[in-house]
Amino acid sequence: MSTNSDGTLDDVSQGWARLASTLVQGGRSKRIPESGEFVNLPVARGSTVLFPTLEAMAANGRNSHDHALVYGAMGSPVQHELEKLLSDIEGGTHTQVVNSGLSACTTPLLAFLGSGDHLLLPDSVYGPTRRFANTMLARMGIATTYYAPLATQDEIRALIRPETKLLFAESPGSHTFEVQDIPMLSRTAHEAGALLVLDNTWGIGVFQPFEHGVDVSVQALTKYPVGHSDVIIGSITVANEGLWKKLRDAAIQLGQCAGPDDCWLTLRGLRTMAVRLAHQSRSALELAQWLKARPEVSRVLHPALEDCPGHENWKRDFRGASGLFGVQLRADISVAAMERMVDSLKMFGIGASWGGYESLILPTTGRINRTAQDAPAEIAAFRLQIGLEAVEDLKADLANGLEGLEIAI
């Protein structure tokens, strides 16, 4: 994709077809025993691992950076297969599964930063990541500076200090949807001797982080990989052996792992992610384009739309899109009126998170923190997660709600 115009339905869904075979075939044994076996891996629940000899136990202990059985908290067989498949999806070499998306964001910060270091975070960063930096990292003597998500290279360089060790990106932002210039951020971080960590949750499968210079890619697997709103889990992927050893050591020291049942459910969700996201991404863009033409709407924040901040970066770097985007209403529509509209919808659940099979709506007014730039005006705005429902049913529900706004004003 190279033109600077709105994306098409094919643009947002094409990347999923490329990924389908990897999702179905990866993370599973290719050798079927003569006695046969089930399609899906068995779930092995356990804490203690037994060994035939002390020598065998010691040998496995020395392989704690690999997919070896050492102790339950260091990973189960199903966790190891999930990690292999995630490495394939992200284009990395090693993955550590952790117990939540927030843990996926915070574990690299603890692994690669120490007292006296400096961190750069985008102003659009996930709220709990911001809170972690402002509290836990601050107590550890790690300073944080926030930068505008679409800051230029010169503006980023001006914020870098001799003690800057890590630049964090989140692209797109999950409330304001700025698509960051990841190759530029990578070059700028590396010339300063810093790492680039990316929260790639929105772009899983359609943005290849290591092709664009990212050092560490994190995922809230809770979203699209699980796909059914029933598991909290995260992952961290790297493509460098030295970074992997530091990350793996930190994960072990922090007790980071995920239960085998959660890993199994995530593997199961990944098998159908390409099909789900092909549908969800097309439905989301169709709805975004429809909403853009509605008289009640002032702006739609979908990376595939030309007027979304950083759209040119999406056109250049992404192979598709997901099903999450933002909507801003006209300035004369009150927040209270929007909230009544949200309550009136029948097809959209009201809830945090996203990535499941059901459509969700969440007001974003008053939920956006800004440090490096002025906070946006308190206009009525909300975020839509588009699920697997028929797009015409979703349009009809939104139309009823939006038409009710005109009556309520």
mmCIF file of C-alpha atoms in Angstrom:
data_model
loop_
_atom_site.group_PDB
_atom_site.id
_atom_site.type_symbol
_atom_site.label_atom_id
_atom_site.label_comp_id
_atom_site.label_asym_id
_atom_site.label_seq_id
_atom_site.Cartn_x
_atom_site.Cartn_y
_atom_site.Cartn_z
ATOM 1 C CA MET A 1 0.000 0.000 0.000
ATOM 2 C CA SER A 2 1.464 3.323 -0.994
ATOM 3 C CA THR A 3 -1.259 5.798 -1.996
ATOM 4 C CA ASN A 4 -2.372 8.395 0.522
ATOM 5 C CA SER A 5 -6.125 7.747 0.460
ATOM 6 C CA ASP A 6 -8.763 5.859 2.405
ATOM 7 C CA GLY A 7 -8.125 2.146 2.628
ATOM 8 C CA THR A 8 -10.450 -0.316 0.908
ATOM 9 C CA LEU A 9 -12.163 -3.387 2.318
ATOM 10 C CA ASP A 10 -9.470 -5.493 0.659
ATOM 11 C CA ASP A 11 -6.721 -3.317 2.179
ATOM 12 C CA VAL A 12 -7.898 -3.976 5.724
ATOM 13 C CA SER A 13 -8.480 -7.721 5.344
ATOM 14 C CA GLN A 14 -5.768 -8.908 2.938
ATOM 15 C CA GLY A 15 -3.151 -9.551 5.621
ATOM 16 C CA TRP A 16 -5.291 -12.164 7.331
ATOM 17 C CA ALA A 17 -5.313 -14.492 4.321
ATOM 18 C CA ARG A 18 -1.502 -14.535 4.423
ATOM 19 C CA LEU A 19 -1.545 -15.580 8.074
ATOM 20 C CA ALA A 20 -4.224 -18.267 7.955
ATOM 21 C CA SER A 21 -1.982 -21.285 7.304
ATOM 22 C CA THR A 22 0.518 -20.257 9.982
ATOM 23 C CA LEU A 23 -2.275 -19.994 12.552
ATOM 24 C CA VAL A 24 -3.684 -23.411 11.690
ATOM 25 C CA GLN A 25 -0.421 -25.327 11.289
ATOM 26 C CA GLY A 26 1.887 -23.651 13.834
ATOM 27 C CA GLY A 27 2.351 -24.565 17.471
ATOM 28 C CA ARG A 28 1.556 -28.261 17.037
ATOM 29 C CA SER A 29 3.433 -31.453 16.409
ATOM 30 C CA LYS A 30 3.941 -32.521 12.815
ATOM 31 C CA ARG A 31 4.615 -36.138 13.759
ATOM 32 C CA ILE A 32 1.560 -38.291 14.389
ATOM 33 C CA PRO A 33 2.303 -41.514 16.311
ATOM 34 C CA GLU A 34 1.110 -44.856 14.983
ATOM 35 C CA SER A 35 -1.386 -44.992 17.831
ATOM 36 C CA GLY A 36 -2.958 -41.716 16.660
ATOM 37 C CA GLU A 37 -3.615 -38.497 18.566
ATOM 38 C CA PHE A 38 -6.175 -35.737 18.942
ATOM 39 C CA VAL A 39 -6.029 -32.637 16.745
ATOM 40 C CA ASN A 40 -5.588 -30.336 19.747
ATOM 41 C CA LEU A 41 -2.763 -30.538 22.260
ATOM 42 C CA PRO A 42 -3.673 -32.000 25.637
ATOM 43 C CA VAL A 43 -3.673 -29.695 28.645
ATOM 44 C CA ALA A 44 -0.962 -30.759 31.111
ATOM 45 C CA ARG A 45 -1.575 -29.156 34.505
ATOM 46 C CA GLY A 46 1.250 -29.325 36.968
ATOM 47 C CA SER A 47 3.690 -27.608 39.265
ATOM 48 C CA THR A 48 6.362 -30.197 40.080
ATOM 49 C CA VAL A 49 8.274 -31.838 37.246
ATOM 50 C CA LEU A 50 9.732 -35.260 38.005
ATOM 51 C CA PHE A 51 13.086 -36.439 36.611
ATOM 52 C CA PRO A 52 14.626 -39.915 36.490
ATOM 53 C CA THR A 53 17.948 -38.720 37.908
ATOM 54 C CA LEU A 54 19.553 -35.692 39.553
ATOM 55 C CA GLU A 55 21.715 -35.300 36.475
ATOM 56 C CA ALA A 56 18.630 -35.062 34.236
ATOM 57 C CA MET A 57 17.084 -32.510 36.593
ATOM 58 C CA ALA A 58 20.240 -30.376 36.523
ATOM 59 C CA ALA A 59 20.442 -30.592 32.727
ATOM 60 C CA ASN A 60 16.900 -29.289 32.308
ATOM 61 C CA GLY A 61 17.590 -26.529 34.816
ATOM 62 C CA ARG A 62 20.457 -25.326 32.663
ATOM 63 C CA ASN A 63 18.013 -25.042 29.736
ATOM 64 C CA SER A 64 15.663 -22.575 31.414
ATOM 65 C CA HIS A 65 16.022 -20.171 28.460
ATOM 66 C CA ASP A 66 14.684 -22.852 26.127
ATOM 67 C CA HIS A 67 11.392 -24.716 25.958
ATOM 68 C CA ALA A 68 12.406 -27.227 28.597
ATOM 69 C CA LEU A 69 10.318 -28.570 31.473
ATOM 70 C CA VAL A 70 11.916 -27.259 34.650
ATOM 71 C CA TYR A 71 9.093 -26.258 36.983
ATOM 72 C CA GLY A 72 5.462 -25.341 36.407
ATOM 73 C CA ALA A 73 6.085 -21.624 36.875
ATOM 74 C CA MET A 74 8.649 -21.696 34.048
ATOM 75 C CA GLY A 75 6.175 -22.975 31.502
ATOM 76 C CA SER A 76 4.119 -25.989 30.505
ATOM 77 C CA PRO A 77 4.154 -27.912 27.212
ATOM 78 C CA VAL A 78 1.111 -26.027 25.920
ATOM 79 C CA GLN A 79 2.666 -22.680 26.924
ATOM 80 C CA HIS A 80 5.804 -23.589 24.992
ATOM 81 C CA GLU A 81 3.797 -24.402 21.849
ATOM 82 C CA LEU A 82 1.874 -21.141 22.191
ATOM 83 C CA GLU A 83 5.162 -19.245 22.474
ATOM 84 C CA LYS A 84 6.505 -20.870 19.303
ATOM 85 C CA LEU A 85 3.388 -19.916 17.344
ATOM 86 C CA LEU A 86 3.460 -16.328 18.640
ATOM 87 C CA SER A 87 7.092 -16.002 17.557
ATOM 88 C CA ASP A 88 6.034 -17.084 14.067
ATOM 89 C CA ILE A 89 3.167 -14.558 13.967
ATOM 90 C CA GLU A 90 5.301 -11.654 15.175
ATOM 91 C CA GLY A 91 8.348 -12.610 13.127
ATOM 92 C CA GLY A 92 10.580 -12.999 16.183
ATOM 93 C CA THR A 93 12.712 -15.793 17.578
ATOM 94 C CA HIS A 94 11.579 -16.100 21.210
ATOM 95 C CA THR A 95 8.370 -15.345 23.090
ATOM 96 C CA GLN A 96 7.553 -15.205 26.788
ATOM 97 C CA VAL A 97 3.908 -15.680 27.714
ATOM 98 C CA VAL A 98 2.842 -13.741 30.813
ATOM 99 C CA ASN A 99 -0.318 -13.470 32.854
ATOM 100 C CA SER A 100 -1.872 -10.326 31.329
ATOM 101 C CA GLY A 101 -1.502 -7.669 28.666
ATOM 102 C CA LEU A 102 -0.386 -5.198 31.317
ATOM 103 C CA SER A 103 2.324 -7.636 32.440
ATOM 104 C CA ALA A 104 3.451 -7.810 28.822
ATOM 105 C CA CYS A 105 3.925 -4.029 28.884
ATOM 106 C CA THR A 106 5.547 -3.782 32.318
ATOM 107 C CA THR A 107 7.872 -6.817 32.297
ATOM 108 C CA PRO A 108 10.173 -5.399 29.554
ATOM 109 C CA LEU A 109 10.329 -2.092 31.448
ATOM 110 C CA LEU A 110 11.542 -3.956 34.521
ATOM 111 C CA ALA A 111 13.862 -6.173 32.472
ATOM 112 C CA PHE A 112 15.652 -3.406 30.578
ATOM 113 C CA LEU A 113 15.505 -0.377 32.905
ATOM 114 C CA GLY A 114 17.205 0.349 36.222
ATOM 115 C CA SER A 115 17.566 3.123 38.761
ATOM 116 C CA GLY A 116 18.730 6.341 37.127
ATOM 117 C CA ASP A 117 17.525 5.376 33.651
ATOM 118 C CA HIS A 118 15.159 7.420 31.528
ATOM 119 C CA LEU A 119 12.102 6.210 29.598
ATOM 120 C CA LEU A 120 10.171 7.844 26.751
ATOM 121 C CA LEU A 121 6.457 7.008 26.565
ATOM 122 C CA PRO A 122 3.904 8.198 23.993
ATOM 123 C CA ASP A 123 1.137 10.427 25.293
ATOM 124 C CA SER A 124 -1.361 7.972 23.794
ATOM 125 C CA VAL A 125 -0.098 5.034 25.849
ATOM 126 C CA TYR A 126 -2.491 2.554 27.492
ATOM 127 C CA GLY A 127 -3.604 4.100 30.790
ATOM 128 C CA PRO A 128 -2.332 1.325 33.111
ATOM 129 C CA THR A 129 1.113 1.497 31.446
ATOM 130 C CA ARG A 130 1.165 5.241 32.168
ATOM 131 C CA ARG A 131 0.143 4.587 35.760
ATOM 132 C CA PHE A 132 2.911 1.986 36.173
ATOM 133 C CA ALA A 133 5.520 4.451 34.905
ATOM 134 C CA ASN A 134 4.253 7.255 37.129
ATOM 135 C CA THR A 135 4.165 5.114 40.284
ATOM 136 C CA MET A 136 6.226 1.928 40.330
ATOM 137 C CA LEU A 137 9.001 3.081 37.998
ATOM 138 C CA ALA A 138 9.165 6.481 39.682
ATOM 139 C CA ARG A 139 9.650 4.795 43.080
ATOM 140 C CA MET A 140 12.499 2.796 41.533
ATOM 141 C CA GLY A 141 14.257 5.966 40.393
ATOM 142 C CA ILE A 142 13.363 5.615 36.706
ATOM 143 C CA ALA A 143 12.305 8.906 35.089
ATOM 144 C CA THR A 144 9.641 9.086 32.376
ATOM 145 C CA THR A 145 9.076 11.743 29.739
ATOM 146 C CA TYR A 146 5.988 11.702 27.519
ATOM 147 C CA TYR A 147 6.168 12.559 23.831
ATOM 148 C CA ALA A 148 3.480 13.401 21.287
ATOM 149 C CA PRO A 149 2.624 10.197 19.388
ATOM 150 C CA LEU A 150 3.312 11.872 16.048
ATOM 151 C CA ALA A 151 6.404 13.776 17.179
ATOM 152 C CA THR A 152 9.035 14.327 14.506
ATOM 153 C CA GLN A 153 12.493 12.819 14.650
ATOM 154 C CA ASP A 154 13.958 16.150 15.768
ATOM 155 C CA GLU A 155 11.357 16.435 18.519
ATOM 156 C CA ILE A 156 12.164 12.936 19.776
ATOM 157 C CA ARG A 157 15.898 13.637 19.652
ATOM 158 C CA ALA A 158 15.368 16.744 21.766
ATOM 159 C CA LEU A 159 13.809 14.596 24.515
ATOM 160 C CA ILE A 160 16.549 11.967 24.600
ATOM 161 C CA ARG A 161 19.042 12.188 27.448
ATOM 162 C CA PRO A 162 22.341 10.371 27.995
ATOM 163 C CA GLU A 163 20.479 8.113 30.437
ATOM 164 C CA THR A 164 17.606 7.301 28.024
ATOM 165 C CA LYS A 165 17.563 3.526 27.718
ATOM 166 C CA LEU A 166 14.148 2.744 26.284
ATOM 167 C CA LEU A 167 11.611 4.290 23.924
ATOM 168 C CA PHE A 168 8.115 2.810 24.141
ATOM 169 C CA ALA A 169 5.524 3.029 21.353
ATOM 170 C CA GLU A 170 1.863 2.060 21.063
ATOM 171 C CA SER A 171 0.560 2.136 17.522
ATOM 172 C CA PRO A 172 -2.228 2.909 17.014
ATOM 173 C CA GLY A 173 -3.199 4.404 20.361
ATOM 174 C CA SER A 174 -6.147 2.433 21.708
ATOM 175 C CA HIS A 175 -8.267 5.533 22.429
ATOM 176 C CA THR A 176 -7.035 8.150 19.958
ATOM 177 C CA PHE A 177 -5.692 5.915 17.146
ATOM 178 C CA GLU A 178 -2.566 7.814 16.119
ATOM 179 C CA VAL A 179 -0.444 5.512 13.946
ATOM 180 C CA GLN A 180 3.179 6.103 14.896
ATOM 181 C CA ASP A 181 6.175 6.182 12.560
ATOM 182 C CA ILE A 182 7.826 3.052 13.908
ATOM 183 C CA PRO A 183 10.821 2.945 11.506
ATOM 184 C CA MET A 184 11.696 6.540 12.454
ATOM 185 C CA LEU A 185 11.327 5.807 16.167
ATOM 186 C CA SER A 186 13.559 2.757 15.746
ATOM 187 C CA ARG A 187 16.302 4.743 14.006
ATOM 188 C CA THR A 188 16.118 7.488 16.619
ATOM 189 C CA ALA A 189 16.208 5.098 19.557
ATOM 190 C CA HIS A 190 19.069 3.047 18.155
ATOM 191 C CA GLU A 191 21.266 6.023 17.327
ATOM 192 C CA ALA A 192 20.957 6.933 21.022
ATOM 193 C CA GLY A 193 21.757 3.397 22.167
ATOM 194 C CA ALA A 194 18.193 2.818 23.395
ATOM 195 C CA LEU A 195 15.723 0.005 22.780
ATOM 196 C CA LEU A 196 12.361 0.366 21.033
ATOM 197 C CA VAL A 197 9.484 -1.530 22.670
ATOM 198 C CA LEU A 198 6.137 -1.623 20.850
ATOM 199 C CA ASP A 199 2.679 -2.456 22.142
ATOM 200 C CA ASN A 200 1.531 -4.185 18.943
ATOM 201 C CA THR A 201 -1.858 -5.405 20.174
ATOM 202 C CA TRP A 202 -3.950 -3.585 17.537
ATOM 203 C CA GLY A 203 -1.570 -4.667 14.771
ATOM 204 C CA ILE A 204 -1.079 -8.341 15.584
ATOM 205 C CA GLY A 205 -0.735 -10.272 12.337
ATOM 206 C CA VAL A 206 -0.843 -7.192 10.093
ATOM 207 C CA PHE A 207 2.194 -5.283 11.378
ATOM 208 C CA GLN A 208 5.523 -7.081 11.427
ATOM 209 C CA PRO A 209 7.447 -5.316 14.218
ATOM 210 C CA PHE A 210 10.933 -6.678 13.607
ATOM 211 C CA GLU A 211 10.832 -5.797 9.917
ATOM 212 C CA HIS A 212 10.468 -2.169 11.022
ATOM 213 C CA GLY A 213 13.223 -2.056 13.644
ATOM 214 C CA VAL A 214 11.347 -2.912 16.842
ATOM 215 C CA ASP A 215 13.419 -4.650 19.540
ATOM 216 C CA VAL A 216 10.605 -5.959 21.749
ATOM 217 C CA SER A 217 6.964 -6.489 20.728
ATOM 218 C CA VAL A 218 4.251 -6.932 23.332
ATOM 219 C CA GLN A 219 0.736 -8.275 22.979
ATOM 220 C CA ALA A 220 -2.408 -8.298 25.060
ATOM 221 C CA LEU A 221 -3.374 -11.781 23.899
ATOM 222 C CA THR A 222 -6.639 -11.215 25.770
ATOM 223 C CA LYS A 223 -7.844 -9.349 22.670
ATOM 224 C CA TYR A 224 -7.817 -10.964 19.208
ATOM 225 C CA PRO A 225 -5.757 -14.132 19.843
ATOM 226 C CA VAL A 226 -8.128 -15.368 22.572
ATOM 227 C CA GLY A 227 -11.071 -13.828 20.712
ATOM 228 C CA HIS A 228 -13.808 -14.906 23.121
ATOM 229 C CA SER A 229 -13.509 -12.468 26.059
ATOM 230 C CA ASP A 230 -12.768 -15.220 28.547
ATOM 231 C CA VAL A 231 -8.996 -15.173 29.223
ATOM 232 C CA ILE A 232 -6.528 -12.598 30.585
ATOM 233 C CA ILE A 233 -3.063 -13.260 29.114
ATOM 234 C CA GLY A 234 -0.160 -11.479 27.399
ATOM 235 C CA SER A 235 3.089 -12.090 25.553
ATOM 236 C CA ILE A 236 6.485 -10.513 24.832
ATOM 237 C CA THR A 237 8.466 -11.354 21.687
ATOM 238 C CA VAL A 238 12.071 -10.565 20.730
ATOM 239 C CA ALA A 239 14.335 -11.351 17.790
ATOM 240 C CA ASN A 240 17.702 -11.040 19.541
ATOM 241 C CA GLU A 241 19.345 -13.718 21.669
ATOM 242 C CA GLY A 242 20.893 -11.285 24.154
ATOM 243 C CA LEU A 243 17.583 -9.508 24.732
ATOM 244 C CA TRP A 244 15.866 -12.862 25.103
ATOM 245 C CA LYS A 245 18.149 -13.977 27.937
ATOM 246 C CA LYS A 246 17.585 -10.738 29.849
ATOM 247 C CA LEU A 247 13.844 -10.904 29.280
ATOM 248 C CA ARG A 248 13.577 -14.583 30.200
ATOM 249 C CA ASP A 249 15.624 -14.068 33.363
ATOM 250 C CA ALA A 250 13.391 -11.152 34.372
ATOM 251 C CA ALA A 251 10.244 -13.184 33.711
ATOM 252 C CA ILE A 252 11.514 -16.035 35.874
ATOM 253 C CA GLN A 253 12.517 -13.665 38.659
ATOM 254 C CA LEU A 254 9.132 -11.943 38.556
ATOM 255 C CA GLY A 255 7.274 -15.247 38.549
ATOM 256 C CA GLN A 256 5.683 -14.455 35.198
ATOM 257 C CA CYS A 257 3.799 -17.304 33.600
ATOM 258 C CA ALA A 258 0.302 -18.208 32.470
ATOM 259 C CA GLY A 259 -1.803 -21.191 33.423
ATOM 260 C CA PRO A 260 -1.970 -24.117 30.990
ATOM 261 C CA ASP A 261 -5.727 -23.779 30.533
ATOM 262 C CA ASP A 262 -5.360 -20.119 29.555
ATOM 263 C CA CYS A 263 -2.564 -21.009 27.136
ATOM 264 C CA TRP A 264 -4.695 -23.778 25.629
ATOM 265 C CA LEU A 265 -7.654 -21.423 25.134
ATOM 266 C CA THR A 266 -5.352 -18.863 23.513
ATOM 267 C CA LEU A 267 -3.984 -21.474 21.104
ATOM 268 C CA ARG A 268 -7.545 -22.463 20.252
ATOM 269 C CA GLY A 269 -8.482 -18.833 19.621
ATOM 270 C CA LEU A 270 -5.486 -18.299 17.348
ATOM 271 C CA ARG A 271 -6.630 -21.114 15.038
ATOM 272 C CA THR A 272 -9.590 -19.001 13.896
ATOM 273 C CA MET A 273 -8.112 -15.506 14.267
ATOM 274 C CA ALA A 274 -7.484 -15.004 10.544
ATOM 275 C CA VAL A 275 -11.092 -15.781 9.661
ATOM 276 C CA ARG A 276 -12.475 -13.674 12.506
ATOM 277 C CA LEU A 277 -10.280 -10.682 11.752
ATOM 278 C CA ALA A 278 -10.924 -10.779 8.017
ATOM 279 C CA HIS A 279 -14.620 -10.395 8.819
ATOM 280 C CA GLN A 280 -14.195 -7.944 11.692
ATOM 281 C CA SER A 281 -11.777 -5.696 9.846
ATOM 282 C CA ARG A 282 -14.061 -5.432 6.813
ATOM 283 C CA SER A 283 -17.128 -4.781 8.963
ATOM 284 C CA ALA A 284 -15.247 -2.156 10.969
ATOM 285 C CA LEU A 285 -14.121 -0.224 7.891
ATOM 286 C CA GLU A 286 -17.589 -0.403 6.334
ATOM 287 C CA LEU A 287 -19.075 0.981 9.550
ATOM 288 C CA ALA A 288 -16.335 3.622 9.823
ATOM 289 C CA GLN A 289 -17.059 4.842 6.302
ATOM 290 C CA TRP A 290 -20.809 4.824 6.993
ATOM 291 C CA LEU A 291 -20.359 6.765 10.245
ATOM 292 C CA LYS A 292 -18.106 9.286 8.499
ATOM 293 C CA ALA A 293 -21.098 10.273 6.342
ATOM 294 C CA ARG A 294 -23.538 10.590 9.257
ATOM 295 C CA PRO A 295 -24.626 14.169 10.110
ATOM 296 C CA GLU A 296 -24.166 13.549 13.853
ATOM 297 C CA VAL A 297 -20.482 12.617 13.450
ATOM 298 C CA SER A 298 -17.635 15.118 13.140
ATOM 299 C CA ARG A 299 -14.753 12.649 12.753
ATOM 300 C CA VAL A 300 -14.010 8.940 12.612
ATOM 301 C CA LEU A 301 -10.622 7.779 13.888
ATOM 302 C CA HIS A 302 -9.871 4.638 11.894
ATOM 303 C CA PRO A 303 -6.254 4.206 10.696
ATOM 304 C CA ALA A 304 -7.451 3.230 7.196
ATOM 305 C CA LEU A 305 -9.219 6.593 6.770
ATOM 306 C CA GLU A 306 -7.129 9.355 5.240
ATOM 307 C CA ASP A 307 -7.854 11.939 7.950
ATOM 308 C CA CYS A 308 -6.861 9.633 10.832
ATOM 309 C CA PRO A 309 -3.631 10.892 12.471
ATOM 310 C CA GLY A 310 -0.718 8.911 11.035
ATOM 311 C CA HIS A 311 -2.767 7.341 8.236
ATOM 312 C CA GLU A 312 0.233 7.587 5.915
ATOM 313 C CA ASN A 313 2.196 5.369 8.304
ATOM 314 C CA TRP A 314 -0.594 2.788 8.225
ATOM 315 C CA LYS A 315 -0.661 2.824 4.425
ATOM 316 C CA ARG A 316 3.099 2.320 4.295
ATOM 317 C CA ASP A 317 3.666 -0.226 7.053
ATOM 318 C CA PHE A 318 0.520 -2.292 7.700
ATOM 319 C CA ARG A 319 -0.846 -5.274 5.798
ATOM 320 C CA GLY A 320 -4.359 -4.773 7.121
ATOM 321 C CA ALA A 321 -6.370 -3.486 10.058
ATOM 322 C CA SER A 322 -8.282 -4.682 13.086
ATOM 323 C CA GLY A 323 -11.830 -3.939 14.218
ATOM 324 C CA LEU A 324 -11.281 -1.150 16.752
ATOM 325 C CA PHE A 325 -11.744 2.563 15.996
ATOM 326 C CA GLY A 326 -12.971 5.831 17.474
ATOM 327 C CA VAL A 327 -15.848 8.231 16.755
ATOM 328 C CA GLN A 328 -16.187 11.918 17.629
ATOM 329 C CA LEU A 329 -19.633 13.528 17.568
ATOM 330 C CA ARG A 330 -20.525 17.085 16.586
ATOM 331 C CA ALA A 331 -19.481 19.773 19.049
ATOM 332 C CA ASP A 332 -23.117 20.672 19.813
ATOM 333 C CA ILE A 333 -23.937 17.137 21.000
ATOM 334 C CA SER A 334 -23.466 16.890 24.753
ATOM 335 C CA VAL A 335 -21.665 14.114 26.580
ATOM 336 C CA ALA A 336 -24.872 13.393 28.502
ATOM 337 C CA ALA A 337 -26.762 12.931 25.215
ATOM 338 C CA MET A 338 -24.044 10.573 23.965
ATOM 339 C CA GLU A 339 -24.238 8.558 27.173
ATOM 340 C CA ARG A 340 -28.012 8.165 26.742
ATOM 341 C CA MET A 341 -27.365 6.981 23.193
ATOM 342 C CA VAL A 342 -24.836 4.419 24.422
ATOM 343 C CA ASP A 343 -27.348 3.106 26.963
ATOM 344 C CA SER A 344 -29.985 2.763 24.229
ATOM 345 C CA LEU A 345 -27.992 0.460 21.937
ATOM 346 C CA LYS A 346 -29.064 -3.167 21.674
ATOM 347 C CA MET A 347 -26.238 -4.768 19.673
ATOM 348 C CA PHE A 348 -23.262 -3.164 21.422
ATOM 349 C CA GLY A 349 -22.187 -4.247 24.874
ATOM 350 C CA ILE A 350 -20.857 -1.582 27.214
ATOM 351 C CA GLY A 351 -17.481 -2.672 28.483
ATOM 352 C CA ALA A 352 -13.731 -2.287 28.513
ATOM 353 C CA SER A 353 -11.309 -4.413 26.509
ATOM 354 C CA TRP A 354 -11.875 -5.441 22.892
ATOM 355 C CA GLY A 355 -11.016 -8.144 20.391
ATOM 356 C CA GLY A 356 -13.775 -10.620 21.197
ATOM 357 C CA TYR A 357 -16.549 -11.894 18.945
ATOM 358 C CA GLU A 358 -19.104 -9.383 20.252
ATOM 359 C CA SER A 359 -19.357 -5.682 19.433
ATOM 360 C CA LEU A 360 -18.633 -3.194 22.214
ATOM 361 C CA ILE A 361 -18.914 0.532 22.787
ATOM 362 C CA LEU A 362 -16.994 2.597 25.350
ATOM 363 C CA PRO A 363 -17.128 6.383 25.846
ATOM 364 C CA THR A 364 -13.648 7.919 25.643
ATOM 365 C CA THR A 365 -14.566 11.443 26.737
ATOM 366 C CA GLY A 366 -12.643 12.248 29.926
ATOM 367 C CA ARG A 367 -10.534 9.092 29.657
ATOM 368 C CA ILE A 368 -7.623 10.598 27.686
ATOM 369 C CA ASN A 369 -4.574 11.849 29.628
ATOM 370 C CA ARG A 370 -2.052 14.152 28.017
ATOM 371 C CA THR A 371 1.316 15.334 29.307
ATOM 372 C CA ALA A 372 3.326 16.310 26.218
ATOM 373 C CA GLN A 373 0.459 18.127 24.520
ATOM 374 C CA ASP A 374 -2.845 19.744 25.376
ATOM 375 C CA ALA A 375 -5.650 17.412 26.336
ATOM 376 C CA PRO A 376 -8.338 17.137 23.656
ATOM 377 C CA ALA A 377 -11.492 19.182 24.074
ATOM 378 C CA GLU A 378 -14.191 17.461 26.095
ATOM 379 C CA ILE A 379 -16.291 16.528 23.087
ATOM 380 C CA ALA A 380 -18.632 13.544 23.010
ATOM 381 C CA ALA A 381 -16.569 10.619 21.733
ATOM 382 C CA PHE A 382 -16.598 6.856 21.945
ATOM 383 C CA ARG A 383 -14.694 3.777 20.822
ATOM 384 C CA LEU A 384 -16.231 0.902 18.878
ATOM 385 C CA GLN A 385 -15.059 -2.706 18.888
ATOM 386 C CA ILE A 386 -16.702 -4.436 15.940
ATOM 387 C CA GLY A 387 -17.456 -8.095 16.405
ATOM 388 C CA LEU A 388 -18.867 -10.860 14.242
ATOM 389 C CA GLU A 389 -22.457 -9.674 13.988
ATOM 390 C CA ALA A 390 -24.005 -8.840 10.611
ATOM 391 C CA VAL A 391 -22.841 -5.352 9.678
ATOM 392 C CA GLU A 392 -26.350 -4.287 8.619
ATOM 393 C CA ASP A 393 -27.653 -5.117 12.097
ATOM 394 C CA LEU A 394 -24.896 -3.014 13.652
ATOM 395 C CA LYS A 395 -25.670 -0.117 11.303
ATOM 396 C CA ALA A 396 -29.365 -0.271 12.154
ATOM 397 C CA ASP A 397 -28.623 -0.210 15.883
ATOM 398 C CA LEU A 398 -26.244 2.728 15.562
ATOM 399 C CA ALA A 399 -28.676 4.565 13.280
ATOM 400 C CA ASN A 400 -31.420 4.287 15.890
ATOM 401 C CA GLY A 401 -29.085 5.603 18.559
ATOM 402 C CA LEU A 402 -27.732 8.467 16.447
ATOM 403 C CA GLU A 403 -31.202 9.534 15.304
ATOM 404 C CA GLY A 404 -32.253 9.603 18.928
ATOM 405 C CA LEU A 405 -29.455 12.113 19.595
ATOM 406 C CA GLU A 406 -31.167 14.647 17.346
ATOM 407 C CA ILE A 407 -34.357 14.324 19.329
ATOM 408 C CA ALA A 408 -32.550 14.564 22.681
ATOM 409 C CA ILE A 409 -30.519 17.709 21.904
#
